[in-house]
mmCIF file of C-alpha atoms in Angstrom:
data_model
loop_
_atom_site.group_PDB
_atom_site.id
_atom_site.type_symbol
_atom_site.label_atom_id
_atom_site.label_comp_id
_atom_site.label_asym_id
_atom_site.label_seq_id
_atom_site.Cartn_x
_atom_site.Cartn_y
_atom_site.Cartn_z
ATOM 1 C CA MET W 18 81.600 59.980 96.608
ATOM 2 C CA SER W 19 84.781 59.635 98.641
ATOM 3 C CA LYS W 20 84.928 59.168 102.382
ATOM 4 C CA PRO W 21 85.158 62.531 104.154
ATOM 5 C CA LYS W 22 88.273 63.338 106.136
ATOM 6 C CA LEU W 23 88.089 64.153 109.813
ATOM 7 C CA ILE W 24 89.009 67.496 111.251
ATOM 8 C CA PHE W 25 89.613 67.508 114.992
ATOM 9 C CA ARG W 26 89.122 70.450 117.264
ATOM 10 C CA GLU W 27 89.189 71.015 120.995
ATOM 11 C CA GLY W 28 85.726 71.294 122.516
ATOM 12 C CA THR W 29 84.716 74.542 124.194
ATOM 13 C CA GLU W 30 82.053 75.750 126.587
ATOM 14 C CA LYS W 31 79.867 76.479 123.532
ATOM 15 C CA ASP W 32 79.820 72.736 122.788
ATOM 16 C CA SER W 33 78.666 71.693 126.262
ATOM 17 C CA ARG W 34 74.901 71.497 125.563
ATOM 18 C CA PHE W 35 75.347 69.600 122.312
ATOM 19 C CA ILE W 36 77.903 67.162 123.736
ATOM 20 C CA LEU W 37 75.859 66.603 126.902
ATOM 21 C CA ASN W 38 72.990 65.547 124.614
ATOM 22 C CA LYS W 39 75.385 63.162 122.842
ATOM 23 C CA ILE W 40 76.470 61.806 126.238
ATOM 24 C CA LYS W 41 72.813 61.103 126.939
ATOM 25 C CA ASP W 42 72.476 59.431 123.513
ATOM 26 C CA LEU W 43 75.448 57.210 124.363
ATOM 27 C CA ALA W 44 73.920 56.396 127.756
ATOM 28 C CA ARG W 45 70.611 55.509 126.064
ATOM 29 C CA PHE W 46 72.499 53.202 123.695
ATOM 30 C CA MET W 47 74.141 51.487 126.685
ATOM 31 C CA ASP W 48 70.868 51.475 128.658
ATOM 32 C CA THR W 49 72.493 53.575 131.403
ATOM 33 C CA GLU W 50 70.675 56.887 130.884
ATOM 34 C CA ASP W 51 69.538 56.992 134.533
ATOM 35 C CA MET W 52 73.206 57.259 135.538
ATOM 36 C CA VAL W 53 73.749 60.619 133.768
ATOM 37 C CA THR W 54 73.620 63.291 136.466
ATOM 38 C CA LEU W 55 75.998 65.779 134.834
ATOM 39 C CA THR W 56 74.322 69.141 134.233
ATOM 40 C CA GLU W 57 74.967 71.474 131.329
ATOM 41 C CA ASP W 58 76.103 74.145 133.784
ATOM 42 C CA ASP W 59 78.629 71.862 135.514
ATOM 43 C CA PHE W 60 79.897 70.540 132.190
ATOM 44 C CA GLY W 61 80.241 74.041 130.731
ATOM 45 C CA LYS W 62 82.226 75.230 133.760
ATOM 46 C CA GLU W 63 84.892 72.600 133.032
ATOM 47 C CA PHE W 64 85.966 74.547 129.958
ATOM 48 C CA THR W 65 86.524 77.834 131.784
ATOM 49 C CA SER W 66 88.017 76.478 134.994
ATOM 50 C CA GLU W 67 91.610 77.324 135.872
ATOM 51 C CA ASN W 68 91.964 73.688 136.886
ATOM 52 C CA LYS W 69 90.484 72.241 133.707
ATOM 53 C CA PHE W 70 90.185 68.510 134.279
ATOM 54 C CA ILE W 71 88.919 67.124 130.985
ATOM 55 C CA ASN W 72 89.867 67.079 127.337
ATOM 56 C CA LEU W 73 87.050 67.152 124.819
ATOM 57 C CA LEU W 74 88.017 66.275 121.273
ATOM 58 C CA ILE W 75 85.394 66.817 118.577
ATOM 59 C CA ALA W 76 85.610 65.366 115.076
ATOM 60 C CA GLU W 77 83.849 66.927 112.138
ATOM 61 C CA THR W 78 83.958 66.251 108.414
ATOM 62 C CA ASP W 79 85.974 68.327 105.992
ATOM 63 C CA GLU W 80 82.958 68.752 103.728
ATOM 64 C CA GLU W 81 81.634 72.209 102.819
ATOM 65 C CA GLU W 82 78.999 71.975 105.482
ATOM 66 C CA SER W 83 81.054 70.450 108.273
ATOM 67 C CA LYS W 84 79.135 67.710 110.020
ATOM 68 C CA PHE W 85 79.590 66.349 113.529
ATOM 69 C CA VAL W 86 81.125 62.869 113.435
ATOM 70 C CA GLY W 87 81.867 62.180 117.098
ATOM 71 C CA TYR W 88 83.601 63.135 120.283
ATOM 72 C CA ALA W 89 86.075 61.789 122.803
ATOM 73 C CA LEU W 90 86.199 62.795 126.453
ATOM 74 C CA PHE W 91 89.441 61.924 128.232
ATOM 75 C CA PHE W 92 91.864 63.076 130.898
ATOM 76 C CA PRO W 93 95.323 62.268 132.230
ATOM 77 C CA PHE W 94 95.805 60.357 135.464
ATOM 78 C CA PHE W 95 98.736 58.981 137.377
ATOM 79 C CA SER W 96 99.347 55.305 138.029
ATOM 80 C CA SER W 97 101.477 54.433 141.046
ATOM 81 C CA TYR W 98 102.722 51.432 139.051
ATOM 82 C CA SER W 99 103.687 53.127 135.812
ATOM 83 C CA GLY W 100 103.269 56.913 135.828
ATOM 84 C CA LYS W 101 101.240 59.154 133.513
ATOM 85 C CA ARG W 102 98.374 57.594 131.576
ATOM 86 C CA LEU W 103 95.175 58.687 129.837
ATOM 87 C CA TYR W 104 91.695 57.636 130.823
ATOM 88 C CA LEU W 105 89.177 57.562 127.974
ATOM 89 C CA GLU W 106 85.773 58.273 129.487
ATOM 90 C CA ASP W 107 83.769 58.367 126.252
ATOM 91 C CA LEU W 108 84.276 57.713 122.586
ATOM 92 C CA PHE W 109 81.150 58.349 120.558
ATOM 93 C CA ILE W 110 80.850 58.180 116.780
ATOM 94 C CA GLU W 111 77.558 58.903 115.026
ATOM 95 C CA GLU W 112 76.065 55.687 113.713
ATOM 96 C CA LYS W 113 76.212 56.745 110.046
ATOM 97 C CA TYR W 114 80.008 57.207 110.350
ATOM 98 C CA ARG W 115 80.752 53.902 112.095
ATOM 99 C CA GLY W 116 82.604 51.175 110.233
ATOM 100 C CA ASN W 117 84.617 53.669 108.167
ATOM 101 C CA GLY W 118 87.870 53.546 110.135
ATOM 102 C CA PHE W 119 87.085 56.739 112.040
ATOM 103 C CA GLY W 120 87.496 54.965 115.391
ATOM 104 C CA LYS W 121 91.123 54.210 114.548
ATOM 105 C CA VAL W 122 91.674 57.804 113.436
ATOM 106 C CA PHE W 123 90.162 58.992 116.738
ATOM 107 C CA PHE W 124 92.435 56.672 118.743
ATOM 108 C CA ARG W 125 95.469 57.902 116.835
ATOM 109 C CA GLU W 126 94.569 61.529 117.613
ATOM 110 C CA ILE W 127 93.870 60.800 121.306
ATOM 111 C CA THR W 128 97.128 58.906 121.731
ATOM 112 C CA LYS W 129 99.081 61.722 120.034
ATOM 113 C CA ILE W 130 97.605 64.162 122.565
ATOM 114 C CA GLY W 131 98.485 61.717 125.336
ATOM 115 C CA VAL W 132 102.093 61.523 124.191
ATOM 116 C CA GLU W 133 102.244 65.354 124.121
ATOM 117 C CA LYS W 134 101.071 65.315 127.761
ATOM 118 C CA GLY W 135 103.755 62.795 128.709
ATOM 119 C CA CYS W 136 101.400 59.801 128.940
ATOM 120 C CA HIS W 137 102.464 56.330 127.847
ATOM 121 C CA SER W 138 99.215 54.329 127.798
ATOM 122 C CA MET W 139 95.438 54.583 128.047
ATOM 123 C CA GLU W 140 92.637 52.871 129.930
ATOM 124 C CA TRP W 141 88.865 52.775 129.506
ATOM 125 C CA THR W 142 85.920 50.560 130.283
ATOM 126 C CA THR W 143 83.206 49.095 128.128
ATOM 127 C CA LEU W 144 80.169 46.973 128.706
ATOM 128 C CA PRO W 145 80.959 43.296 128.148
ATOM 129 C CA ASP W 146 78.037 42.832 125.745
ATOM 130 C CA ASN W 147 79.152 45.697 123.471
ATOM 131 C CA ASP W 148 80.591 43.150 121.039
ATOM 132 C CA ILE W 149 81.360 45.608 118.253
ATOM 133 C CA ALA W 150 83.376 47.859 120.583
ATOM 134 C CA VAL W 151 85.140 44.898 122.207
ATOM 135 C CA GLY W 152 86.132 43.573 118.779
ATOM 136 C CA PHE W 153 87.358 47.010 117.725
ATOM 137 C CA TYR W 154 89.445 47.440 120.884
ATOM 138 C CA LYS W 155 90.992 44.007 120.471
ATOM 139 C CA SER W 156 91.824 44.812 116.831
ATOM 140 C CA LEU W 157 93.847 47.770 118.130
ATOM 141 C CA GLY W 158 95.807 45.496 120.472
ATOM 142 C CA ALA W 159 93.962 46.517 123.653
ATOM 143 C CA ILE W 160 94.110 44.147 126.611
ATOM 144 C CA ASN W 161 91.099 43.306 128.752
ATOM 145 C CA LYS W 162 92.508 43.754 132.267
ATOM 146 C CA THR W 163 89.590 41.885 133.824
ATOM 147 C CA GLU W 164 90.631 38.773 131.898
ATOM 148 C CA THR W 165 94.411 39.139 132.110
ATOM 149 C CA GLU W 166 95.078 40.805 135.430
ATOM 150 C CA LYS W 167 91.866 40.047 137.329
ATOM 151 C CA TRP W 168 91.448 43.725 138.310
ATOM 152 C CA HIS W 169 87.958 44.750 139.351
ATOM 153 C CA SER W 170 86.923 48.370 139.128
ATOM 154 C CA TYR W 171 85.034 50.087 141.955
ATOM 155 C CA TYR W 172 83.584 53.528 142.436
ATOM 156 C CA LEU W 173 81.899 55.534 145.174
ATOM 157 C CA PRO W 174 78.549 56.986 144.096
ATOM 158 C CA LYS W 175 78.090 60.690 144.772
ATOM 159 C CA ASP W 176 75.977 60.255 147.916
ATOM 160 C CA VAL W 177 78.464 57.817 149.495
ATOM 161 C CA PHE W 178 81.424 59.941 148.376
ATOM 162 C CA MET W 179 79.909 63.040 150.013
ATOM 163 C CA LYS W 180 78.941 61.120 153.149
ATOM 164 C CA ILE W 181 82.524 59.925 153.623
ATOM 165 C CA ALA W 182 83.973 63.353 152.821
ATOM 166 C CA ASN W 183 81.695 65.024 155.350
ATOM 167 C CA SER W 184 82.141 62.468 158.139
#
C-alpha cells in the first residue's frame, strides 16, 4: 500500500472542538496539560471574528475515507528588526503518520501561506527534551535562537496581564 497524500484545508469553527481536543493531546504529550485554558467557545469565536487572529491548517489523507493527519496553528507577527514573520504555535501530527515526511510537507505548506501573507521567516518554540522534534527542525535548517543569539522568551500569564492592564 502506498503512502497517502495529504490534502490541506483551512480549519473552521466546526473544527474547534476536535482541534481543541488535539491541543489537549499535544499538551498531555508535553506534560503541560494544566496550561491549557482555552475554551471551545473562545476558540470557535476566532473563526468568525472580523479580526481573525489565527490560521488553522488541517491535513487529511486523500484516501476514500479521509483521515485526520494533523494540524498547524500559526499567525503572522511583526518584528521590529526584520518585518513580517510567522509564528508557529502548534504543529501536531498523529503518531501513526509520523516519520513519513509529513512534517516537511506541513512546513512547506505553512511557509507558502506565509509567503502569500508577505512573511519572510518563521519562529516557534519547543521543549528542549523533545529530541525528535529538535532533530527534525535542525534537519530543515532551523536555528536555535537560545543557542545562537542568547534570546530568552518571556510571557505574562493571564492574571498578571489583566492586573497590569487594569492598573
